[in-house]
mmCIF file of C-alpha atoms in Angstrom:
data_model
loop_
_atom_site.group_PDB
_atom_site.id
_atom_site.type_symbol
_atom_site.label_atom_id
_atom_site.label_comp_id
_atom_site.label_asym_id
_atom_site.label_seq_id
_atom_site.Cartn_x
_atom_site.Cartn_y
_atom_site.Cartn_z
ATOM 1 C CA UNK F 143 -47.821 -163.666 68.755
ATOM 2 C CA UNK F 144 -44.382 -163.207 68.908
ATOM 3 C CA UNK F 145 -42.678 -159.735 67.238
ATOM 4 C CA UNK F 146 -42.115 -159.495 63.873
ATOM 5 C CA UNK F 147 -41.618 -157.237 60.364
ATOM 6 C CA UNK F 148 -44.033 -156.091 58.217
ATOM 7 C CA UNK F 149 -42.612 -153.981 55.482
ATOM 8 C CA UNK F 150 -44.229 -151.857 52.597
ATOM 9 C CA UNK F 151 -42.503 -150.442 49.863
ATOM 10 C CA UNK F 152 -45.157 -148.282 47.932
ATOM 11 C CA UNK F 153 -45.510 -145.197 45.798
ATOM 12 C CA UNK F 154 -46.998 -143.700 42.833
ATOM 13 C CA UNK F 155 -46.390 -145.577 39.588
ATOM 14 C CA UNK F 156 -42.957 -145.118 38.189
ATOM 15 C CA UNK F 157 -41.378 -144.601 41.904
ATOM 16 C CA UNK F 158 -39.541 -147.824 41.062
ATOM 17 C CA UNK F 159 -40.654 -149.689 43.669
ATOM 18 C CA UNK F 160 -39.269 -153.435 41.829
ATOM 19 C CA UNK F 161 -36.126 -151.874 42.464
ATOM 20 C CA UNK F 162 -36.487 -151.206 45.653
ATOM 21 C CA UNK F 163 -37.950 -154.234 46.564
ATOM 22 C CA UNK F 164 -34.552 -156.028 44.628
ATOM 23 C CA UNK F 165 -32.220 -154.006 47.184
ATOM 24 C CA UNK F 166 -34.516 -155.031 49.992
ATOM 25 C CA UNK F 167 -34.103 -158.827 49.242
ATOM 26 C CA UNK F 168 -29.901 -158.385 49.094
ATOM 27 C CA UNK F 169 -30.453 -156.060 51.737
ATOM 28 C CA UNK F 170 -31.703 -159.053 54.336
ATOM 29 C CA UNK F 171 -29.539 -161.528 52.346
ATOM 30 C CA UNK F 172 -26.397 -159.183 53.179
ATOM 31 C CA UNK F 173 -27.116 -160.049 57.020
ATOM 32 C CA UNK F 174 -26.959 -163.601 56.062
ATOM 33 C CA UNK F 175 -30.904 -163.580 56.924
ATOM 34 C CA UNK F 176 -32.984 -167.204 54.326
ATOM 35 C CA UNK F 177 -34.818 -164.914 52.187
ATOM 36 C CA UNK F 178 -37.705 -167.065 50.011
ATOM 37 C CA UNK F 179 -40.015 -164.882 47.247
ATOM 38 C CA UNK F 180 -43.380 -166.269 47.125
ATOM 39 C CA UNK F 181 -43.937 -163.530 44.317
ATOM 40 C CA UNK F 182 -45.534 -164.832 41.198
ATOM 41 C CA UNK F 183 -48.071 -167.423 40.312
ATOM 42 C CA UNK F 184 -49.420 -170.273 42.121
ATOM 43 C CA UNK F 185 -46.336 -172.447 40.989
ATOM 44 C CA UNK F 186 -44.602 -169.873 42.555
ATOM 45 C CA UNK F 187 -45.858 -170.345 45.811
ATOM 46 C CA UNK F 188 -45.632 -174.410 45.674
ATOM 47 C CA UNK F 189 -41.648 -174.221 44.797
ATOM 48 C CA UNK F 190 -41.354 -173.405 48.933
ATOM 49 C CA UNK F 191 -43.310 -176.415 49.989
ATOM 50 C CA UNK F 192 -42.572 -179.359 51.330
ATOM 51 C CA UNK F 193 -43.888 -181.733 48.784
ATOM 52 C CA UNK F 194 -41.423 -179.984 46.523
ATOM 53 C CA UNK F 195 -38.558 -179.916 49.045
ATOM 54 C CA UNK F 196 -39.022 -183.444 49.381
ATOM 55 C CA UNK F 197 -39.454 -184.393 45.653
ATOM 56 C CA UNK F 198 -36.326 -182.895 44.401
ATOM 57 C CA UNK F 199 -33.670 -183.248 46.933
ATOM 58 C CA UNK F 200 -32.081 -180.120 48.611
ATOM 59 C CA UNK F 201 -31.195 -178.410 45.394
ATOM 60 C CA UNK F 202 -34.038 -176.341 46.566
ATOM 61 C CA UNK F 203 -32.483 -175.078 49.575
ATOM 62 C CA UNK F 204 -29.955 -173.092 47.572
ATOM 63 C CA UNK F 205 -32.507 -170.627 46.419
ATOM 64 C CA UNK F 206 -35.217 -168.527 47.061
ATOM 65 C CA UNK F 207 -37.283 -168.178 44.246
ATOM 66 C CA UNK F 208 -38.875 -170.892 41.389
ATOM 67 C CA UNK F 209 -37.547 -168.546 38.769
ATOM 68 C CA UNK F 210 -33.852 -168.751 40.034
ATOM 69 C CA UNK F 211 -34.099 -172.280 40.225
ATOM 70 C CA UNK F 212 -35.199 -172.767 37.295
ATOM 71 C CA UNK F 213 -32.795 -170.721 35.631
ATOM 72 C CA UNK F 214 -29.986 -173.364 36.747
ATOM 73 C CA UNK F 215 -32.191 -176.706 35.755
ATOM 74 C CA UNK F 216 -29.066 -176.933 32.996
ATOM 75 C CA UNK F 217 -26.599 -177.334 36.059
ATOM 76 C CA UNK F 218 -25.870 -181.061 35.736
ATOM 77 C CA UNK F 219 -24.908 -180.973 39.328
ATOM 78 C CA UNK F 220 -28.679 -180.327 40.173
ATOM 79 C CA UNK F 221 -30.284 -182.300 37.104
ATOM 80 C CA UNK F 222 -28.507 -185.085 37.514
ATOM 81 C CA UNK F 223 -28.946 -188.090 34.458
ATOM 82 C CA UNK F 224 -32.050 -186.273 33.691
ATOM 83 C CA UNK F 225 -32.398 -183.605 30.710
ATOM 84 C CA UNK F 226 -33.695 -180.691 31.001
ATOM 85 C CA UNK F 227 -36.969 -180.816 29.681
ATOM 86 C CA UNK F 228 -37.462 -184.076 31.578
ATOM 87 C CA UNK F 229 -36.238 -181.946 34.906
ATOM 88 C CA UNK F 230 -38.704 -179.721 34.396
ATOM 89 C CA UNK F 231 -41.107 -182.086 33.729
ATOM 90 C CA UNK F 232 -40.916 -183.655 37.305
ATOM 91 C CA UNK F 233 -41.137 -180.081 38.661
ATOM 92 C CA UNK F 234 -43.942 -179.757 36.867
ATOM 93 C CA UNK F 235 -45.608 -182.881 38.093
ATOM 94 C CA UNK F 236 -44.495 -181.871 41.762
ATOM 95 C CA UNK F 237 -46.218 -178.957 41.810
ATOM 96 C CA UNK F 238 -49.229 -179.430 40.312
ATOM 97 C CA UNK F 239 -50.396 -182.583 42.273
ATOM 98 C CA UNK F 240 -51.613 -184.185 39.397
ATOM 99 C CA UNK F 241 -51.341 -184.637 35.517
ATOM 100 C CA UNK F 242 -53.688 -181.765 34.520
ATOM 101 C CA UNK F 243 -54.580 -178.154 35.321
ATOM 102 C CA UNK F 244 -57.343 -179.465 37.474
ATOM 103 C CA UNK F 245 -55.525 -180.769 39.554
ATOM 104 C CA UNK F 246 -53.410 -178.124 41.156
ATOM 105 C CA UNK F 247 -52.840 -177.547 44.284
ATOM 106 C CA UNK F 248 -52.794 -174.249 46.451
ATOM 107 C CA UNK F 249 -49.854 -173.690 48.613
ATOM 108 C CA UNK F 250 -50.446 -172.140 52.610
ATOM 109 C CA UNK F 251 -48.942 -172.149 55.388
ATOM 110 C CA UNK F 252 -51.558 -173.563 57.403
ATOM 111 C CA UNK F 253 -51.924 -177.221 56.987
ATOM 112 C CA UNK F 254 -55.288 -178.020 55.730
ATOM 113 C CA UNK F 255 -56.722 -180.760 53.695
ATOM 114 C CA UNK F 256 -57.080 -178.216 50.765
ATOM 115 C CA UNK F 257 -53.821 -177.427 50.587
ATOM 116 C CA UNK F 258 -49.958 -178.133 50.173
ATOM 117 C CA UNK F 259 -48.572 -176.817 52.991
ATOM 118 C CA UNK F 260 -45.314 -174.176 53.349
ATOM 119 C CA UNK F 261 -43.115 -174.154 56.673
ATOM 120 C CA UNK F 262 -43.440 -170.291 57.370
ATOM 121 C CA UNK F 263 -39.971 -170.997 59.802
ATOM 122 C CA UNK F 264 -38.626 -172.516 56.827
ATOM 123 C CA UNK F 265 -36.994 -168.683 56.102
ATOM 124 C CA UNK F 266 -36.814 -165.323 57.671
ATOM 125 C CA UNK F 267 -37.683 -163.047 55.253
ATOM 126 C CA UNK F 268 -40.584 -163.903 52.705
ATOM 127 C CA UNK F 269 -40.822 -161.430 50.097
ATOM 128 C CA UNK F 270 -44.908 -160.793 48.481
ATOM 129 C CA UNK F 271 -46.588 -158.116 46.142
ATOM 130 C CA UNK F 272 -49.677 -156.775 45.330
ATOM 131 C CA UNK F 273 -51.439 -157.146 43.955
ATOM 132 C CA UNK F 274 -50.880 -160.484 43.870
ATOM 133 C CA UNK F 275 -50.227 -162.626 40.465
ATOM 134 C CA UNK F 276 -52.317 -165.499 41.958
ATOM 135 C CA UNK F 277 -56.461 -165.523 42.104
ATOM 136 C CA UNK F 278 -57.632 -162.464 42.645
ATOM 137 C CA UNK F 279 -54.937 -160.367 42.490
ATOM 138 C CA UNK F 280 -54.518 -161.723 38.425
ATOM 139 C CA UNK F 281 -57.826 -160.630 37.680
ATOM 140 C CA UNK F 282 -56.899 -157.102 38.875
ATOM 141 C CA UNK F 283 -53.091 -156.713 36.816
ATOM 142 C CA UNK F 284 -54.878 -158.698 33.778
ATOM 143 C CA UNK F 285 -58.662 -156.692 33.252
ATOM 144 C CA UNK F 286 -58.793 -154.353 35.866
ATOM 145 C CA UNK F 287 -55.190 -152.441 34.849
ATOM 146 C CA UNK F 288 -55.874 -152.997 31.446
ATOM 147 C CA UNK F 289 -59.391 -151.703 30.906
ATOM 148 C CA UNK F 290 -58.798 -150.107 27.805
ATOM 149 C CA UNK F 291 -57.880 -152.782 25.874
ATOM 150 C CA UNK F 292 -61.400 -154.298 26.931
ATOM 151 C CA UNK F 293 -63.045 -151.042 25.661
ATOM 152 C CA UNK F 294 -63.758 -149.909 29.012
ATOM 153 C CA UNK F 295 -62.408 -147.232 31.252
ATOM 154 C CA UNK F 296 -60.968 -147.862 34.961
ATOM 155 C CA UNK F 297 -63.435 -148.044 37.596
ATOM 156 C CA UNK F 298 -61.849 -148.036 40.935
ATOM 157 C CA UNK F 299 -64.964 -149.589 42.902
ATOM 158 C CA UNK F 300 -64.142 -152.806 40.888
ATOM 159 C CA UNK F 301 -59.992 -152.667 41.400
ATOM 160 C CA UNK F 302 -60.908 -152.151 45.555
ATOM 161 C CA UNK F 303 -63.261 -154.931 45.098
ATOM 162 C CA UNK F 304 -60.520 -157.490 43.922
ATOM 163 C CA UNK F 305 -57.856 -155.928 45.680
ATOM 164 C CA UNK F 306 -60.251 -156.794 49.180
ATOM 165 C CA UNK F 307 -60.652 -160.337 47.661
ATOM 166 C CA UNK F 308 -56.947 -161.371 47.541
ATOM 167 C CA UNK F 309 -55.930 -159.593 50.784
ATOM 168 C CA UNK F 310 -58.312 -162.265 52.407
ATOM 169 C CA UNK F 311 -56.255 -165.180 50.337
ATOM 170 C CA UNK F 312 -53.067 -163.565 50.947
ATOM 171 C CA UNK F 313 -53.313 -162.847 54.805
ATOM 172 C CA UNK F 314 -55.017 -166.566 55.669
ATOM 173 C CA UNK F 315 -52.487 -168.329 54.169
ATOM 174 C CA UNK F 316 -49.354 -167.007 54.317
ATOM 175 C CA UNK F 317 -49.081 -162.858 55.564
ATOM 176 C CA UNK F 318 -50.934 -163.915 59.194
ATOM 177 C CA UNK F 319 -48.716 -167.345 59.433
ATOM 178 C CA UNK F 320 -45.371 -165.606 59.075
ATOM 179 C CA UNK F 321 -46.548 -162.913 61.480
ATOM 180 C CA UNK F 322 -47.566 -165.592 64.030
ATOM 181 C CA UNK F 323 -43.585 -166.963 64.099
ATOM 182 C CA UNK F 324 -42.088 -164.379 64.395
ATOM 183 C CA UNK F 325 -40.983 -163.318 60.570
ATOM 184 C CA UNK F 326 -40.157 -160.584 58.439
ATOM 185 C CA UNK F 327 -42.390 -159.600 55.380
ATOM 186 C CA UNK F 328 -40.576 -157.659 52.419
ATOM 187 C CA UNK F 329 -43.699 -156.705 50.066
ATOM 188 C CA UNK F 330 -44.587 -154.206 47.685
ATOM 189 C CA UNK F 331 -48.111 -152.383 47.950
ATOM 190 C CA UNK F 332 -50.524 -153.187 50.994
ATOM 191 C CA UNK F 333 -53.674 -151.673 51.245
ATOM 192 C CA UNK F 334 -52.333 -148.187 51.434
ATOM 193 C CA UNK F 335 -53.309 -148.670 47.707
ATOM 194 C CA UNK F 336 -56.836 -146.608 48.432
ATOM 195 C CA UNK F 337 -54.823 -143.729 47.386
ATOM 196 C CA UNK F 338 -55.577 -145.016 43.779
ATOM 197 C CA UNK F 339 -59.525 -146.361 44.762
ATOM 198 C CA UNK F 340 -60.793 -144.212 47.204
ATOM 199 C CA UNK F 341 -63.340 -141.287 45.534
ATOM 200 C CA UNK F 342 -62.337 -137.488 45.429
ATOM 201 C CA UNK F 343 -65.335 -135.406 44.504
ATOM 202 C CA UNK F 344 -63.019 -133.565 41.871
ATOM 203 C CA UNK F 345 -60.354 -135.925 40.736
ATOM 204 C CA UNK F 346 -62.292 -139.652 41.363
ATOM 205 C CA UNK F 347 -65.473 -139.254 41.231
ATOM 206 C CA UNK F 348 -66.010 -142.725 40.136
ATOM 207 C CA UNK F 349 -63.767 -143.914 43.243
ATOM 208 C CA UNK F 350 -65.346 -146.177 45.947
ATOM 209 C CA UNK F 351 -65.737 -144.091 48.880
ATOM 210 C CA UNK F 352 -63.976 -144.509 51.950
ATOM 211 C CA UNK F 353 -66.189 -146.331 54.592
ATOM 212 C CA UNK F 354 -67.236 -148.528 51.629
ATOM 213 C CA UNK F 355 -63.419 -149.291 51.117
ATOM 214 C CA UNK F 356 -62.960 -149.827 54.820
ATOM 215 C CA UNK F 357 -66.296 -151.917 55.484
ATOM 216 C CA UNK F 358 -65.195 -154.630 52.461
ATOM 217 C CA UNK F 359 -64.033 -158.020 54.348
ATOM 218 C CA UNK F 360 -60.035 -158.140 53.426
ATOM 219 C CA UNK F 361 -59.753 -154.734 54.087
ATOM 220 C CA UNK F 362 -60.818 -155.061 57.424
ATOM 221 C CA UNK F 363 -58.899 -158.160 57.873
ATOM 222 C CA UNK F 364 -55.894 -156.011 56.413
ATOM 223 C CA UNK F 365 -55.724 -152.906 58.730
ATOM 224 C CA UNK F 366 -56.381 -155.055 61.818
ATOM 225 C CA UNK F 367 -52.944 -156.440 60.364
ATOM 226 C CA UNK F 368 -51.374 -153.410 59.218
ATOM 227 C CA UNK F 369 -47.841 -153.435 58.310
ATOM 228 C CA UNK F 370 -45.624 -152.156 60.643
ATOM 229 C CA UNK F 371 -43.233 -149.757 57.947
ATOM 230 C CA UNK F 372 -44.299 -147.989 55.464
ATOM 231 C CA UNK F 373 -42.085 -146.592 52.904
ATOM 232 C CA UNK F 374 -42.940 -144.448 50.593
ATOM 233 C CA UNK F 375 -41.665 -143.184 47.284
ATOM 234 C CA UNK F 376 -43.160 -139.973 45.807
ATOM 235 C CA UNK F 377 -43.076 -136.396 44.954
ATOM 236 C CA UNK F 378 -43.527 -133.543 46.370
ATOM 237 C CA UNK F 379 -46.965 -132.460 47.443
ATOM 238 C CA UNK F 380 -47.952 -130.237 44.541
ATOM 239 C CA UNK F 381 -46.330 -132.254 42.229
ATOM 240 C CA UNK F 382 -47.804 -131.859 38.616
ATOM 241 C CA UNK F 383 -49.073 -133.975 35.311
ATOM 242 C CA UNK F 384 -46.026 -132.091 33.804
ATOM 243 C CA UNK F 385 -43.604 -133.096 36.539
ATOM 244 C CA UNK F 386 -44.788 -137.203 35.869
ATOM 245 C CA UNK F 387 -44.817 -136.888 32.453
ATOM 246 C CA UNK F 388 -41.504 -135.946 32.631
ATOM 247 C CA UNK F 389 -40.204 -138.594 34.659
ATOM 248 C CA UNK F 390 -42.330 -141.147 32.648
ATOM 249 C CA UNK F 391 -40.431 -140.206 29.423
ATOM 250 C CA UNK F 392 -37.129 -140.879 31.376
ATOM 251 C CA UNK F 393 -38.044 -143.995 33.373
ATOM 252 C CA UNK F 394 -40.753 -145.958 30.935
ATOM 253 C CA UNK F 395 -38.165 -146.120 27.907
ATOM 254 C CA UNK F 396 -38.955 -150.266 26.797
ATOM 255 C CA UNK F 397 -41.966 -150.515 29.671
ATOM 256 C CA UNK F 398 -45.349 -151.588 28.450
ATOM 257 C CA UNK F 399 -47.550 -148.796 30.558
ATOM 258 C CA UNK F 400 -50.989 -149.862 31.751
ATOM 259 C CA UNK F 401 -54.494 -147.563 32.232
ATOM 260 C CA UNK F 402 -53.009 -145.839 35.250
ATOM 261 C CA UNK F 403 -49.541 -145.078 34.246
ATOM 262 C CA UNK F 404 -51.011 -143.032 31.051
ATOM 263 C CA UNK F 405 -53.397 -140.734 33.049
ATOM 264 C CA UNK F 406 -50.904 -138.177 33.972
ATOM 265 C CA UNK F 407 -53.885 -136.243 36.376
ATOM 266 C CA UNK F 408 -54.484 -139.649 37.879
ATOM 267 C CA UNK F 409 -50.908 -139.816 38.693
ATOM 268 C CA UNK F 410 -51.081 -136.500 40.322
ATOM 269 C CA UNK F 411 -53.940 -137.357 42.851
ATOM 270 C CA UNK F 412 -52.322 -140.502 43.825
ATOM 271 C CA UNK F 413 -49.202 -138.940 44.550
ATOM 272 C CA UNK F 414 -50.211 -136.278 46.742
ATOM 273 C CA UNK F 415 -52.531 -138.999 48.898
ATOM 274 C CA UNK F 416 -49.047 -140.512 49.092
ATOM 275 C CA UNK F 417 -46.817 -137.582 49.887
ATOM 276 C CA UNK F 418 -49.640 -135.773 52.349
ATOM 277 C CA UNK F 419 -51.554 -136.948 55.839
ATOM 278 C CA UNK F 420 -54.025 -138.223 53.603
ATOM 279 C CA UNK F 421 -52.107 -141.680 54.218
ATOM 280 C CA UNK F 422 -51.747 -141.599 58.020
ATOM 281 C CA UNK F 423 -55.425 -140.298 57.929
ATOM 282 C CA UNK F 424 -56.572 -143.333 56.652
ATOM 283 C CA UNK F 425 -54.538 -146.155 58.554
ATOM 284 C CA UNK F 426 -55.448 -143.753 61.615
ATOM 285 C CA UNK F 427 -58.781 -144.655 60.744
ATOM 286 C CA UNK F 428 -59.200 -147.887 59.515
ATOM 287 C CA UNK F 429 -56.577 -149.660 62.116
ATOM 288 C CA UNK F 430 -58.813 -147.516 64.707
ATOM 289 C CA UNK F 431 -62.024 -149.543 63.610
ATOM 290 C CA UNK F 432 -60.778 -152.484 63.517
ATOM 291 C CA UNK F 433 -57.911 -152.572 66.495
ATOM 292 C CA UNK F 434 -54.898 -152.441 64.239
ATOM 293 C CA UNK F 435 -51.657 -150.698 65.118
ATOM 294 C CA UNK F 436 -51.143 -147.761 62.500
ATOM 295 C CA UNK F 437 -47.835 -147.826 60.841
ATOM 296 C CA UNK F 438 -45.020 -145.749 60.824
ATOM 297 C CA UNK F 439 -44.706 -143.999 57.271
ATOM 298 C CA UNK F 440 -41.213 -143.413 56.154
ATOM 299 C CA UNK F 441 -41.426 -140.897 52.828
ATOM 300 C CA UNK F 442 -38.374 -141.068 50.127
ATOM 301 C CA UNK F 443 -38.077 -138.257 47.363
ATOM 302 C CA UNK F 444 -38.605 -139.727 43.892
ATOM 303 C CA UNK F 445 -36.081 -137.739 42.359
ATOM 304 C CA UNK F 446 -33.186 -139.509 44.439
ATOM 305 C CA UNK F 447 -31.310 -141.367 42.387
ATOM 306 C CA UNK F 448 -31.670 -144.793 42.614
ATOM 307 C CA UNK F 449 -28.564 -145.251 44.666
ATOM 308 C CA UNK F 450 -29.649 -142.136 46.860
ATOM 309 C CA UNK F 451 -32.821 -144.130 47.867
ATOM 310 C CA UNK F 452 -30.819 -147.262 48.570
ATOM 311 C CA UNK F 453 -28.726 -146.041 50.769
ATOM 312 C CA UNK F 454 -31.516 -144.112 52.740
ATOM 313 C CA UNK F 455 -33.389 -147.614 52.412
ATOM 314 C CA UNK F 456 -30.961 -149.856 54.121
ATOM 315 C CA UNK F 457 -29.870 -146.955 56.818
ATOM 316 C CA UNK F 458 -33.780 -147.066 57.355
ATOM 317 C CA UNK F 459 -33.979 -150.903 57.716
ATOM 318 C CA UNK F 460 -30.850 -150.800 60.005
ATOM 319 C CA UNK F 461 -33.056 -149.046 62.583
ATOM 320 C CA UNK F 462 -35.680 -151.570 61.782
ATOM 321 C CA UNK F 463 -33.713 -154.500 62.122
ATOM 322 C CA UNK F 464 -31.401 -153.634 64.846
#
């Protein structure tokens, strides 16, 4: 396997990690590094294969994400005679293999009869999240953030279970293919996300517990493939439900919050897994069972302004990188 990036950018809720993630992309795109964003949906994924490539010429080359290309499908330099609905027809029909739902295909970078098939040397950096907005990792920002609105309350054995379930998806078809060439993954989240599963007697007591977590398939196809940076976003260690509150009011102005960005004590637990050993305890742990190489954790004060944590960012990825 030849070397290669793996890089986390994680925190409590509100650490602003989309942000983060945003300067990480210019970031690599600043060294004049092909940066592609398989973030999103299935269609998503498909825009960076080669049936597309091939279907609609190398307009495609000139960005990195379906969204930003499809912001420009007005440019009559890319559209050519057609209009724009009729341009995004074809895309349409391009991506989804077929004239129905049914019908679409599943991009990976493995070429396999069930799927459309990505070039993972086709860019340098790919950029991912979790969880993921594709198959499993939907069902866990649609039901399993949302419980409330289904009449239920959170139950962090369920979130681990479909967190697990898309790691699997995630790793096999594109997070173990860019590792094997050589290339750098920008993501936000990773499994480190037990700090919000994983029981406390006190705090969780409805959490999953920790060999449970461990033992569940993706996760131990995930810290045999741990990342190789961490960084993390978060508060001090005895950080308070007054002290997120607080910074909720000043950061979620026009944000729709979800189940656990309105439990303020919830907050609090997660945040001190984050800020503490309790992190390096568990990849210690679970990269130990399963012969993975623990991370190194880089930690970032929340209260940095957002330009404050840039800078300490990209001096960080300079050491990376170089």
């Amino acid at each position: 396997m030849k070397d290669f990036r793996d890089i986390v950018i994680c925190g409590p809720d509100m650490s602003g990690t989309s942000t983060q993630i945003r300067d990480g992309i210019k970031y690599f795109q600043n060294k004049g590094m092909g940066v592609r964003d398989i973030r999103g949906t299935e269609i998503d994924a498909l825009f960076h294969t080669r049936k597309f490539q091939r279907g609609l010429s190398s307009a495609h080359d000139y960005f990195s994400s379906f969204g930003e290309f499809l912001d420009m499908a007005n440019d009559c330099a890319l559209v050519s005679t057609l209009s724009p609905r009729d341009f995004l027809w074809q895309a349409y029909e391009l991506l989804s293999g077929g004239e129905t739902n049914q019908d679409l295909s599943v991009a990976s970078m493995v070429e396999t009869p069930a799927t459309t098939y990505i070039d993972p040397r086709s860019a340098e950096v790919w950029v991912m999240e979790e969880p993921s907005k594709r198959g499993a990792g939907q069902s866990n920002r649609v039901i399993e953030q949302h419980r409330s609105e289904f009449g239920m309350d959170i139950n962090p054995v369920s979130a681990a279970m479909f967190h697990q379930g898309y790691r699997t998806s995630e790793f096999l078809r594109f997070r173990g293919p860019i590792r094997n060439v050589g290339g750098t993954i920008l993501r936000s989240r990773s499994e480190e996300s037990a700090c919000y599963q994983v029981r406390d007697d006190k705090d969780l007591p409805g959490g999953i517990s920790m060999d449970d977590y461990l033992n569940l398939p993706g996760h131990r196809i995930a810290f045999a493939n741990a990342p190789t940076d961490i960084f993390v976003v978060c508060g001090p260690e005895d950080w308070t439900s007054e002290s997120y509150l607080k910074l909720k009011e000043r950061r979620g102005v026009g944000r729709s919050s979800d189940d656990h960005e309105n439990d303020p004590d919830y907050q609090v637990l997660v945040n001190n897994r984050y800020a503490s050993d309790w992190l390096e305890n568990l990849y210690d742990k679970g990269c130990g069972l399963y012969g993975g190489v623990s991370p190194k954790i880089h930690r970032f004060s929340i209260y940095d302004s957002m330009n404050g944590i840039k800078s300490k960012m990209q001096d960080k990825l300079d050491e990376i990188v170089c």
